[in-house]
Short mmCIF file of C-alpha atoms in Angstrom, two decimals:
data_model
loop_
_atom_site.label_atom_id
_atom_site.label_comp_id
_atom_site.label_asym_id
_atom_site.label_seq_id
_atom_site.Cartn_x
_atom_site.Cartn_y
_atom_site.Cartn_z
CA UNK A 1 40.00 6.91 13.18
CA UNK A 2 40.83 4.44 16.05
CA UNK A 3 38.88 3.82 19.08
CA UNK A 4 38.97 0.34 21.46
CA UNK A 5 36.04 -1.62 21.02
CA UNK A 6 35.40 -2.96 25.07
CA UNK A 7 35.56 -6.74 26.24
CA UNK A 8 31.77 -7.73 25.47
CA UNK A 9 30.63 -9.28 28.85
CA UNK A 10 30.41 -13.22 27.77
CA UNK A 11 29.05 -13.99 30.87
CA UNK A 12 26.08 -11.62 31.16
CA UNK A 13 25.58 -13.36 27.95
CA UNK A 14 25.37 -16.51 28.87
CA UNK A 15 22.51 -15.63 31.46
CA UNK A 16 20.44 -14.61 28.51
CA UNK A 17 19.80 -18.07 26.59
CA UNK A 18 16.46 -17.90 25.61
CA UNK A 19 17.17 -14.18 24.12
CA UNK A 20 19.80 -15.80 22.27
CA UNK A 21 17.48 -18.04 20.75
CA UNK A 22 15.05 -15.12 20.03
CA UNK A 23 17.45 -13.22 18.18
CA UNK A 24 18.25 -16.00 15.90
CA UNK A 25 14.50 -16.40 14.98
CA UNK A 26 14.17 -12.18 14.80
CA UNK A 27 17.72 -12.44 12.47
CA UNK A 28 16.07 -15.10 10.66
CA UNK A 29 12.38 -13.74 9.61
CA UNK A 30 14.66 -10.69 8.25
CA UNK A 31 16.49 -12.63 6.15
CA UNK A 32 12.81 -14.12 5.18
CA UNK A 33 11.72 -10.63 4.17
CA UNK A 34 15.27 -9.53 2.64
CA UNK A 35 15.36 -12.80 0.48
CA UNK A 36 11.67 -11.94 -1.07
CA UNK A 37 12.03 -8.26 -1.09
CA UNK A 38 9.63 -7.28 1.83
CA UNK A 39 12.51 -6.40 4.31
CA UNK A 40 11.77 -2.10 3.39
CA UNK A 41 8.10 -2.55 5.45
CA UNK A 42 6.87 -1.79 8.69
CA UNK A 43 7.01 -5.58 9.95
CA UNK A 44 10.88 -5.20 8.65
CA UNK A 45 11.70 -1.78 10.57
CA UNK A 46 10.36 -3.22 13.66
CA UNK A 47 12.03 -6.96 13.52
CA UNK A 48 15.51 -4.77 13.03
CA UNK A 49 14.50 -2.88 16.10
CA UNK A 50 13.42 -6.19 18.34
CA UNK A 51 17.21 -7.38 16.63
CA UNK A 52 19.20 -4.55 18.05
CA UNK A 53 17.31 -4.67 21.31
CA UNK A 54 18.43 -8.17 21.80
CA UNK A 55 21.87 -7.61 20.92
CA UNK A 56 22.16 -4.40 22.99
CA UNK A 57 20.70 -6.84 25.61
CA UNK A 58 23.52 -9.58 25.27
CA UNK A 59 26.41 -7.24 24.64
CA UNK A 60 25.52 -4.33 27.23
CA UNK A 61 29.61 -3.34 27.16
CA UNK A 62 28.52 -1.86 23.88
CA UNK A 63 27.20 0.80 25.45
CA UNK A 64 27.19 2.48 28.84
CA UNK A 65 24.54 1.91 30.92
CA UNK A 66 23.04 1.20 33.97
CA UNK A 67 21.50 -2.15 32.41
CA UNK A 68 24.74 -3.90 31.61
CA UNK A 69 24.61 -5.86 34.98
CA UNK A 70 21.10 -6.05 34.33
CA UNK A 71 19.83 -9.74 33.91
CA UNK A 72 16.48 -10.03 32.38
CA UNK A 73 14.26 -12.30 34.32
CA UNK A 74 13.32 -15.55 33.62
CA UNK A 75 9.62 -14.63 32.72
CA UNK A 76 10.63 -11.90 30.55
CA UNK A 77 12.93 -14.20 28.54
CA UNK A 78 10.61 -16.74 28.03
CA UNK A 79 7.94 -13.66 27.02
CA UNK A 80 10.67 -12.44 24.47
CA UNK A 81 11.04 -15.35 22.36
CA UNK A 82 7.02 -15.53 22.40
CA UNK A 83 7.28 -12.16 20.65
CA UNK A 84 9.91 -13.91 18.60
CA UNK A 85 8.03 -17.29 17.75
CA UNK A 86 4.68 -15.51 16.65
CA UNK A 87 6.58 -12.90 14.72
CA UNK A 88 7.84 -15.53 12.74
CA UNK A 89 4.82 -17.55 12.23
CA UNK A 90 2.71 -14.43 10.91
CA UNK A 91 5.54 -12.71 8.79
CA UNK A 92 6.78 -15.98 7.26
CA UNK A 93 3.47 -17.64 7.03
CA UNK A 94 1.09 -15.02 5.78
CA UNK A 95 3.12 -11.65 4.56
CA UNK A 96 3.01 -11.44 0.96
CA UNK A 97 4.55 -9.01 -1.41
CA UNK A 98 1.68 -6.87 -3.15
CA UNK A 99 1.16 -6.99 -7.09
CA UNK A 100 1.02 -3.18 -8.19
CA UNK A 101 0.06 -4.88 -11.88
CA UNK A 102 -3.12 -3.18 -11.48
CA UNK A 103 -4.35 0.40 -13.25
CA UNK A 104 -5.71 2.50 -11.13
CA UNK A 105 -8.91 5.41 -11.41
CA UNK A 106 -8.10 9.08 -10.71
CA UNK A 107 -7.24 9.80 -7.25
CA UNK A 108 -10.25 11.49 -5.93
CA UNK A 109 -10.97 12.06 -2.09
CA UNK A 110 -13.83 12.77 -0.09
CA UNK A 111 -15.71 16.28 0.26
CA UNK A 112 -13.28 18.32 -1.48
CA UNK A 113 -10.05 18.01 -4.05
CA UNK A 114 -6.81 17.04 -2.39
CA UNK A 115 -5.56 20.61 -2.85
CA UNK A 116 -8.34 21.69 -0.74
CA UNK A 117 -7.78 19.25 2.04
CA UNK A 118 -4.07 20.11 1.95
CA UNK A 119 -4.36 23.68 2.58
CA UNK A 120 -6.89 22.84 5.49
CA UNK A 121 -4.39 20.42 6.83
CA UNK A 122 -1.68 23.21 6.77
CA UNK A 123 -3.94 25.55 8.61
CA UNK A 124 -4.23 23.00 11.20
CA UNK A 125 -0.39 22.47 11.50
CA UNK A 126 0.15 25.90 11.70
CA UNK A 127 -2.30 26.51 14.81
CA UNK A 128 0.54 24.39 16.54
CA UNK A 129 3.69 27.33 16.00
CA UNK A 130 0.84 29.82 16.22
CA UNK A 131 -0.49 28.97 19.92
CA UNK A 132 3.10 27.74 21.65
CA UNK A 133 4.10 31.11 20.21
CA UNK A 134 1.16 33.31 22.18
CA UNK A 135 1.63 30.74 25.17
CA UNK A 136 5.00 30.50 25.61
CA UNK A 137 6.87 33.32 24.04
CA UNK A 138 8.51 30.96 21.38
CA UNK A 139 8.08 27.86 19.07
CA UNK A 140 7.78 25.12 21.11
CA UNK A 141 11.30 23.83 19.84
CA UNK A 142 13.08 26.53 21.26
CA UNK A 143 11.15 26.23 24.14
CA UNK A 144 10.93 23.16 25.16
CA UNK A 145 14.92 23.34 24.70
CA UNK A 146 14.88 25.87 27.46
CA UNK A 147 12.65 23.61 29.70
CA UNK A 148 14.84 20.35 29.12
CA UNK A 149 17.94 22.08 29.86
CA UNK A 150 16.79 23.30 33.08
CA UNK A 151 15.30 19.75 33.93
CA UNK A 152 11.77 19.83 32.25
CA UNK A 153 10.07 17.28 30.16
CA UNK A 154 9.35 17.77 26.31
CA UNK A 155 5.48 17.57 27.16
CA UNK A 156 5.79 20.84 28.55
CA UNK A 157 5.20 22.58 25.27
CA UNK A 158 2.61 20.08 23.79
CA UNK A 159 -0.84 21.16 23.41
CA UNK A 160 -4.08 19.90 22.39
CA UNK A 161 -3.33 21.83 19.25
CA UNK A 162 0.22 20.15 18.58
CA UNK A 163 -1.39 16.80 18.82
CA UNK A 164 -4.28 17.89 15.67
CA UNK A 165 -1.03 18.94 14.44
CA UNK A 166 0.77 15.83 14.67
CA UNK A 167 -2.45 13.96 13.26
CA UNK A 168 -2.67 16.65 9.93
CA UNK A 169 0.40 16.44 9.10
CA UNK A 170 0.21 12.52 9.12
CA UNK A 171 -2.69 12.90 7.11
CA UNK A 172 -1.40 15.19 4.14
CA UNK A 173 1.99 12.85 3.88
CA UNK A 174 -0.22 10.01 2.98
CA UNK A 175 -2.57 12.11 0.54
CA UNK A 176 0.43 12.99 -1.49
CA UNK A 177 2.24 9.84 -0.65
CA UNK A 178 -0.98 7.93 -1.95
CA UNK A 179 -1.15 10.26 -4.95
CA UNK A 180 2.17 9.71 -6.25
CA UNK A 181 2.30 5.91 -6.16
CA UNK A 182 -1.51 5.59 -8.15
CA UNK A 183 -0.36 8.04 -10.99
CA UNK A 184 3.10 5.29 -11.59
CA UNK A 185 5.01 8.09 -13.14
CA UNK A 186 8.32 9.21 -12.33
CA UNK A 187 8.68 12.35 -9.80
CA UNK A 188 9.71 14.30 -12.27
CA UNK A 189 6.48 13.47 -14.26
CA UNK A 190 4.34 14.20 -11.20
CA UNK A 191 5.53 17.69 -10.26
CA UNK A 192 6.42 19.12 -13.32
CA UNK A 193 3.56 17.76 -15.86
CA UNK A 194 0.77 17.04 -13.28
CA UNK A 195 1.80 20.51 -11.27
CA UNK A 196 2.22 19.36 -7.95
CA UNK A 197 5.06 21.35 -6.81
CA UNK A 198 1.94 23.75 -4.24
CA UNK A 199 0.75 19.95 -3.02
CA UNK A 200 4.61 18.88 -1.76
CA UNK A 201 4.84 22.30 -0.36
CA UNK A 202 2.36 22.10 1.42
CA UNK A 203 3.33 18.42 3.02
CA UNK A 204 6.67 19.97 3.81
CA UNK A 205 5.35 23.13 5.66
CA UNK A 206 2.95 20.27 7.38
CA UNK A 207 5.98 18.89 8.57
CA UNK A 208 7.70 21.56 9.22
CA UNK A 209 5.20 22.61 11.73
CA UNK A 210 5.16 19.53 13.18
CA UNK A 211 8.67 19.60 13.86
CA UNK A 212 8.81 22.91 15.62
CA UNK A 213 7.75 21.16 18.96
CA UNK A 214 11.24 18.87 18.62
CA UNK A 215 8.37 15.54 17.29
CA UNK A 216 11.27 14.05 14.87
CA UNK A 217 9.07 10.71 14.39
CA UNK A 218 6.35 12.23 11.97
CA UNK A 219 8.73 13.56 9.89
CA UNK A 220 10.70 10.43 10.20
CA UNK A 221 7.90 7.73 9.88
CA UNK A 222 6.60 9.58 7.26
CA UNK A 223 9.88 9.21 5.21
CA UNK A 224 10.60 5.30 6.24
CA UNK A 225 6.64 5.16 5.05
CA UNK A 226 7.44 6.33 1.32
CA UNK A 227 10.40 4.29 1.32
CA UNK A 228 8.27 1.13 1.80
CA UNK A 229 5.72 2.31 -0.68
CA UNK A 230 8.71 2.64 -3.13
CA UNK A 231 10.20 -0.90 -2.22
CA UNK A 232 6.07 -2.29 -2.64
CA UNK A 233 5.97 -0.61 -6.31
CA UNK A 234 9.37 -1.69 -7.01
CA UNK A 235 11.07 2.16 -7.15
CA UNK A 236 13.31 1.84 -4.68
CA UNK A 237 16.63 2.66 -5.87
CA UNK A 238 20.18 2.52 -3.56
CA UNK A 239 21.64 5.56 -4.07
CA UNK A 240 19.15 7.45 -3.11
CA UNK A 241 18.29 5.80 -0.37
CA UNK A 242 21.55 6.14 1.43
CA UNK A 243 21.24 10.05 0.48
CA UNK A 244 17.95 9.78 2.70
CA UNK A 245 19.01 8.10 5.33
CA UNK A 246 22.26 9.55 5.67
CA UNK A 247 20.16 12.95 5.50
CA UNK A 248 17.50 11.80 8.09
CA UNK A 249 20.08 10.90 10.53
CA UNK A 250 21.38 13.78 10.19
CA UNK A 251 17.82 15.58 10.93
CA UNK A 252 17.08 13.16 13.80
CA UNK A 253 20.23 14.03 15.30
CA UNK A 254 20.68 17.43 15.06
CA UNK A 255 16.58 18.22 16.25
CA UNK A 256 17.75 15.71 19.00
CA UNK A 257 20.88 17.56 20.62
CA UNK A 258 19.07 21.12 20.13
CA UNK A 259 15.71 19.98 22.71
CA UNK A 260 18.15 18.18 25.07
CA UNK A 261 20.01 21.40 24.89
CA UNK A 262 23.93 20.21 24.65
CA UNK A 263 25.82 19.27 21.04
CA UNK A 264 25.65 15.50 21.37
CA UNK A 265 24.77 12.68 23.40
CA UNK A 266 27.76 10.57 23.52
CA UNK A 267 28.99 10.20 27.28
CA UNK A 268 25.87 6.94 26.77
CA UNK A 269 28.55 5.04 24.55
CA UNK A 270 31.29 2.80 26.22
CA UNK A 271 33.68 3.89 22.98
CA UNK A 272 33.78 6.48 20.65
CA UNK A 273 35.05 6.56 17.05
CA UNK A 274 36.22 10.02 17.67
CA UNK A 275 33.74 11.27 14.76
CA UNK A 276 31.29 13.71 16.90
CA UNK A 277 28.56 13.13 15.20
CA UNK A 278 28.34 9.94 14.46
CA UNK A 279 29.45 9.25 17.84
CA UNK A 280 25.86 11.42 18.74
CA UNK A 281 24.15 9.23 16.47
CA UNK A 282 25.43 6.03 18.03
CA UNK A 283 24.57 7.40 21.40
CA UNK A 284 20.46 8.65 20.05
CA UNK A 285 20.43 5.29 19.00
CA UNK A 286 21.47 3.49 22.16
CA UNK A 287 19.11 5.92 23.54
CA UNK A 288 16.09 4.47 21.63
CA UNK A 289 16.90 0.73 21.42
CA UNK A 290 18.68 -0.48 24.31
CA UNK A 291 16.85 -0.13 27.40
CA UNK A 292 13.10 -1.61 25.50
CA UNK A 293 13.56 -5.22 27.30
CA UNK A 294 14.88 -4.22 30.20
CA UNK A 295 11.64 -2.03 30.55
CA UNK A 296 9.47 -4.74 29.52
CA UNK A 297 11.24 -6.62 32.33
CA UNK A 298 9.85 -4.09 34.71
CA UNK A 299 6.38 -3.70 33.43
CA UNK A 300 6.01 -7.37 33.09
CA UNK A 301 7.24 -7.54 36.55
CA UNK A 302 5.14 -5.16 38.48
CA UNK A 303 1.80 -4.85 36.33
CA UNK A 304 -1.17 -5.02 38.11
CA UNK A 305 -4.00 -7.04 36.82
CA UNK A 306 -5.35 -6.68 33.46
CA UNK A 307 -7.80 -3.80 32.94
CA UNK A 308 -9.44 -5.38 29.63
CA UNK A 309 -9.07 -2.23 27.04
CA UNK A 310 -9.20 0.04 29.98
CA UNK A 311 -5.79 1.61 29.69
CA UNK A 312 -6.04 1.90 25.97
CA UNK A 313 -9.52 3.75 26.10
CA UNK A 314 -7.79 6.06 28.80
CA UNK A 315 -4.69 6.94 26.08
CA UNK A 316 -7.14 7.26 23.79
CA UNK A 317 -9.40 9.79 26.03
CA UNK A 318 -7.30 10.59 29.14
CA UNK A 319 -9.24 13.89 30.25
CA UNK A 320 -12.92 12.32 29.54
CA UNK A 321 -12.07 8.71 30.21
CA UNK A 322 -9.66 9.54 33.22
CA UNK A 323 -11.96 8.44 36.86
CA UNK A 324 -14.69 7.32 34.93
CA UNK A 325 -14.28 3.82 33.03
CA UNK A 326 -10.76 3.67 35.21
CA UNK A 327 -10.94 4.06 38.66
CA UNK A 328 -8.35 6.14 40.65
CA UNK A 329 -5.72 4.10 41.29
CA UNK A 330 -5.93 2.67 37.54
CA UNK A 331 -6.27 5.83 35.85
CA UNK A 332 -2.99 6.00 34.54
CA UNK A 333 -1.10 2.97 35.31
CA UNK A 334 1.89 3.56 32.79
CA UNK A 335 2.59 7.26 34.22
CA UNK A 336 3.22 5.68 37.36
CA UNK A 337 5.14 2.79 36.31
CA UNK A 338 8.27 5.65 35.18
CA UNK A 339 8.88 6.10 38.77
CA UNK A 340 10.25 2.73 39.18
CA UNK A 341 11.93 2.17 35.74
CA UNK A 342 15.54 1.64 37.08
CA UNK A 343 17.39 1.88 33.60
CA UNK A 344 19.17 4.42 31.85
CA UNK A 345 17.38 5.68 28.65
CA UNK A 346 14.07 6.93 27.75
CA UNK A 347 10.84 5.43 28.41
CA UNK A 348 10.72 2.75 25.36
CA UNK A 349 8.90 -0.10 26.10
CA UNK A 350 7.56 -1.99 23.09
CA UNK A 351 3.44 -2.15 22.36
CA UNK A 352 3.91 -5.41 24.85
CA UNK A 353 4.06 -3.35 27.78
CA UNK A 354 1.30 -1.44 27.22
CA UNK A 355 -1.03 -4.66 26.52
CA UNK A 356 0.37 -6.42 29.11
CA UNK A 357 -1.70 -4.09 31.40
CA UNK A 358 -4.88 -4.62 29.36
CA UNK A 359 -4.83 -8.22 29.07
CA UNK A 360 -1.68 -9.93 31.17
CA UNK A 361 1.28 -11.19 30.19
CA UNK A 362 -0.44 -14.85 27.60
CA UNK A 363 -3.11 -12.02 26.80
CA UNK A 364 -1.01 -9.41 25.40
CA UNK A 365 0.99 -11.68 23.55
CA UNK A 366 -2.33 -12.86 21.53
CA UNK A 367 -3.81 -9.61 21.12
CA UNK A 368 0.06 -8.34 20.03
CA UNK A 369 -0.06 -11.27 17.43
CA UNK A 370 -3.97 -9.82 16.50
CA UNK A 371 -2.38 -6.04 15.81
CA UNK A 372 0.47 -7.60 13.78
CA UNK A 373 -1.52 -9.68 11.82
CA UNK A 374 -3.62 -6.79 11.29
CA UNK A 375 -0.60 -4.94 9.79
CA UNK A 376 0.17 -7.57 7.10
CA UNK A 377 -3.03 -7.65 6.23
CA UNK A 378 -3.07 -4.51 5.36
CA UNK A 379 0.32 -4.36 3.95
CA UNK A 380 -0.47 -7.52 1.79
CA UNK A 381 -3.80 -5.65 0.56
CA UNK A 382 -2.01 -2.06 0.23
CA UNK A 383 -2.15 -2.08 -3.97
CA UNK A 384 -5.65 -3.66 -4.41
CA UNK A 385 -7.45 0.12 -4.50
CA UNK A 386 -6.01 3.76 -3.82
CA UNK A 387 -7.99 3.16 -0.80
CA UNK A 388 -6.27 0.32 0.24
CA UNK A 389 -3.01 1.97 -0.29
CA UNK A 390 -3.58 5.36 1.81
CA UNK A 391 -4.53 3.36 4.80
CA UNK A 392 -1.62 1.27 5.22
CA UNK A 393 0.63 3.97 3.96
CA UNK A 394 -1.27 5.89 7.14
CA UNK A 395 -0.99 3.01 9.10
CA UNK A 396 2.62 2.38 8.81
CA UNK A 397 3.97 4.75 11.40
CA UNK A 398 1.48 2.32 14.36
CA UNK A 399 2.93 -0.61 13.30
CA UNK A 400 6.74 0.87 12.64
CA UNK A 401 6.81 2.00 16.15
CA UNK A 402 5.86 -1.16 17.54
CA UNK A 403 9.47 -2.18 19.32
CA UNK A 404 9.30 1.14 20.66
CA UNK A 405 6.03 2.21 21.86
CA UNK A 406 2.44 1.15 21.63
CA UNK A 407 1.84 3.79 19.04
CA UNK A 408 -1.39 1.61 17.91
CA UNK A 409 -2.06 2.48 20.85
CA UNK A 410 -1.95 6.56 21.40
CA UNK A 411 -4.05 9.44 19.75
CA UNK A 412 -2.17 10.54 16.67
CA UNK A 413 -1.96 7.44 14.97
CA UNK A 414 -5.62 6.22 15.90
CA UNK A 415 -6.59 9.49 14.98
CA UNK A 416 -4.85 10.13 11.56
CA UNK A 417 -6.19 6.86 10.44
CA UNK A 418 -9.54 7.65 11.30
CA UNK A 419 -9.47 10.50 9.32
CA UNK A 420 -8.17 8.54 6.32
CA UNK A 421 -10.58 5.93 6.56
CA UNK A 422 -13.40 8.52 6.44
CA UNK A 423 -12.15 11.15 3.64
CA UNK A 424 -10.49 8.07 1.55
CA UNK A 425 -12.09 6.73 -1.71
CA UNK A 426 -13.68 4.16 -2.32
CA UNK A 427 -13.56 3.69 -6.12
CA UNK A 428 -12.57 0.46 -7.13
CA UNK A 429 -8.90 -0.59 -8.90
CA UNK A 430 -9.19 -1.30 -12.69
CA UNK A 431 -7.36 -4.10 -14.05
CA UNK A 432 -4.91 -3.64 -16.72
CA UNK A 433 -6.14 -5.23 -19.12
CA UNK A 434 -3.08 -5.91 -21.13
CA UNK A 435 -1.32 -7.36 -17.79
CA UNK A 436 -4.84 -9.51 -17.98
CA UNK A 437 -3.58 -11.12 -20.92
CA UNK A 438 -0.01 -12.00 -20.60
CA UNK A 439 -0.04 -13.43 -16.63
CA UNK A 440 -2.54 -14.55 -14.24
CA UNK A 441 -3.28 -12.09 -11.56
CA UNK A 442 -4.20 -13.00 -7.96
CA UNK A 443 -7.69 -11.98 -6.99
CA UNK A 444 -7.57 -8.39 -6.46
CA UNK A 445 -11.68 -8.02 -5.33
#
């Protein structure tokens, strides 16, 4: 394998100083988090994500673009190492690691047994395949292939039932997710002796379903998800981690190519290592990271002013909310802010972007600090009940996703929590007693 690695532009990089100094305080809270073993969390996933950002952002020979003569403005700069600086003061001052030295009850939810709830969660997945089948002819997949190869959009096979989709199969993950981690016994315990080989199945056909419209994210999110709940419970092992990822790439990928309809992606790269795949997976991941400043840029740029919670009640509700609480011409504000995104890549934008038109540009940047703290405390909290633990596992995808999109902001998320919070228990943890006795544990009421 040889390939020629391009000149980096030094003096685009130059122009970027106050970048350069957010990436060394972004590089440095995720050394924080590696150094005390909280790096494997949704904070961690997206402070990687705001990292490769700003390096795509100072090195933009590393991949082809329309951005690499692209100078964010001074504003936007200034903006990103605010993102940087409060980062760092609410991961290094106030994340914690969880104790899981605590004994928990039997898992019960809501209304009916978890086996119940699963198979009415699959039904609901399965309405998804069912209705793009009678509406389009095909799964939605194969479908909305055929529409992005002749110059559709993906949302052309989503439907009010994909979205319930999305939400069940969100839902179901975190039942068995949240199952799994209260019982502390191996897998092999937990599907052979406790007979939950129906309950997986059932996630898996969840997500299955869910993955017939081309939606790689639950399935992915979901999987990053249990790999933090491992990493809080101290299970996380790293051989068979690098079997997931390697194997998740590969799903991402492959999903990817088939609903753009060609076999890779690469012509986005500068170089290529001559490897087609990976050279596909380096280009899906350009794809995804490297045009989420230069968006900001544009958003920060050319928002209008702030409509106080009024965009994010309109993604909530667009059909009911759309023309009533927004007017007309601030009905959909973000929808028409992709006509005059200049820069190659998808629409990625970080949750900034979408806040910045709620609340401005020092607004959003409180209210983003408000959501993150929010997601420590959460994460900090996550092994104090089964409760506890099957709302940030829920959680984890909104606050994941932050670099990328405001996903605390749109329906599936909101949605999929809500339905946690409501069929979740409420039975309190029980301390172990013998733990009780040998150490002093923190105050887990």
């Amino acid at each position: 394998m040889s390939f020629d690695l391009p000149i980096l532009g030094v003096g685009l990089l130059w122009e970027h100083p106050l970048v350069i100094f957010a990436l060394m305080i972004f590089i440095g809270t995720l050394i924080y988090l590696f150094t005390n073993g909280m790096l494997i969390s949704a904070p961690g996933f997206s402070l990687f994500v705001f990292s490769l950002s700003s390096i795509l952002v100072l090195f933009p020979l590393l991949v082809y673009s329309s951005n690499r003569d692209y100078v964010l403005s001074n504003p936007c700069q200034w903006y990103i190492l605010g993102i940087a600086v409060t980062w760092a003061i609410a991961v290094m001052g106030f994340m914690r690691k969880p104790s899981p030295d605590i004994s928990y009850p039997e898992l019960r939810w809501r209304f009916v047994p978890q086996r119940v709830w699963l198979v009415l969660l699959a039904l609901a997945c399965l309405l998804d395949p069912i209705i793009t089948i009678v509406r389009f002819g095909k799964i939605g997949l194969i479908h909305g292939n055929e529409m992005m190869g002749a110059g559709g959009s993906h949302a052309d096979v989503i439907t009010a039932a994909t979205v319930i989709g999305w939400e069940c199969g969100s839902v179901a993950s975190t039942m068995l997710q949240t199952d799994f981690f209260v019982s502390r016994v191996s897998w092999k315990e937990f599907l052979f002796q406790r007979r939950k080989w129906f309950d997986l199945g059932l996630v898996l056909f969840c997500l299955a379903c869910n993955s017939t419209t081309g939606n790689r994210f639950i399935l992915v999110m979901n999987v990053l998800c249990f790999a933090s709940g491992l990493a809080i419970f101290g299970r996380l092992r790293t051989r068979p981690a690098l079997v997931g990822a390697t194997i998740l790439l590969v799903f991402f990928t492959v999903i990817g190519n088939y609903r753009i309809g060609r076999a890779d992606i690469k012509e986005k790269l500068t170089f290529e290592t001559q490897i087609k795949f990976l050279d596909s997976s380096l280009g899906w991941i350009a794809t995804y990271t490297e045009p989420i400043f230069p968006t900001l840029d544009t958003f920060l740029q050319n928002a209008p002013s702030p409509a106080w919670g009024g965009a994010w009640l309109n993604n909530i509700g667009p059909t009911v909310l759309r023309g009533t609480i927004l007017n007309k011409d601030r009905s959909s504000p973000i929808e028409e802010m992709y006509e005059i995104i200049p820069h190659f890549g998808l629409t990625f934008r970080t949750m900034y972007s979408d806040l910045i038109f709620d609340f401005g540009d020092v607004g959003s940047l409180i209210v983003g600090m408000v959501i993150l703290f929010l997601s420590i405390i959460l994460y900090n909290r996550s092994t104090q009940s089964a409760r506890s633990l099957a709302i940030y596992l829920n959680t984890f995808q909104m606050f994941a996703f932050m670099p990328l999109l405001a996903t605390f902001y749109t329906q599936v998320p909101f949605m999929s929590f809500a339905i946690t919070l409501v069929v979740s228990t409420y039975a309190p943890p029980q301390v172990d007693t013998e733990i009780e006795e040998t150490q002093d544990l923190p105050n887990l009421v």
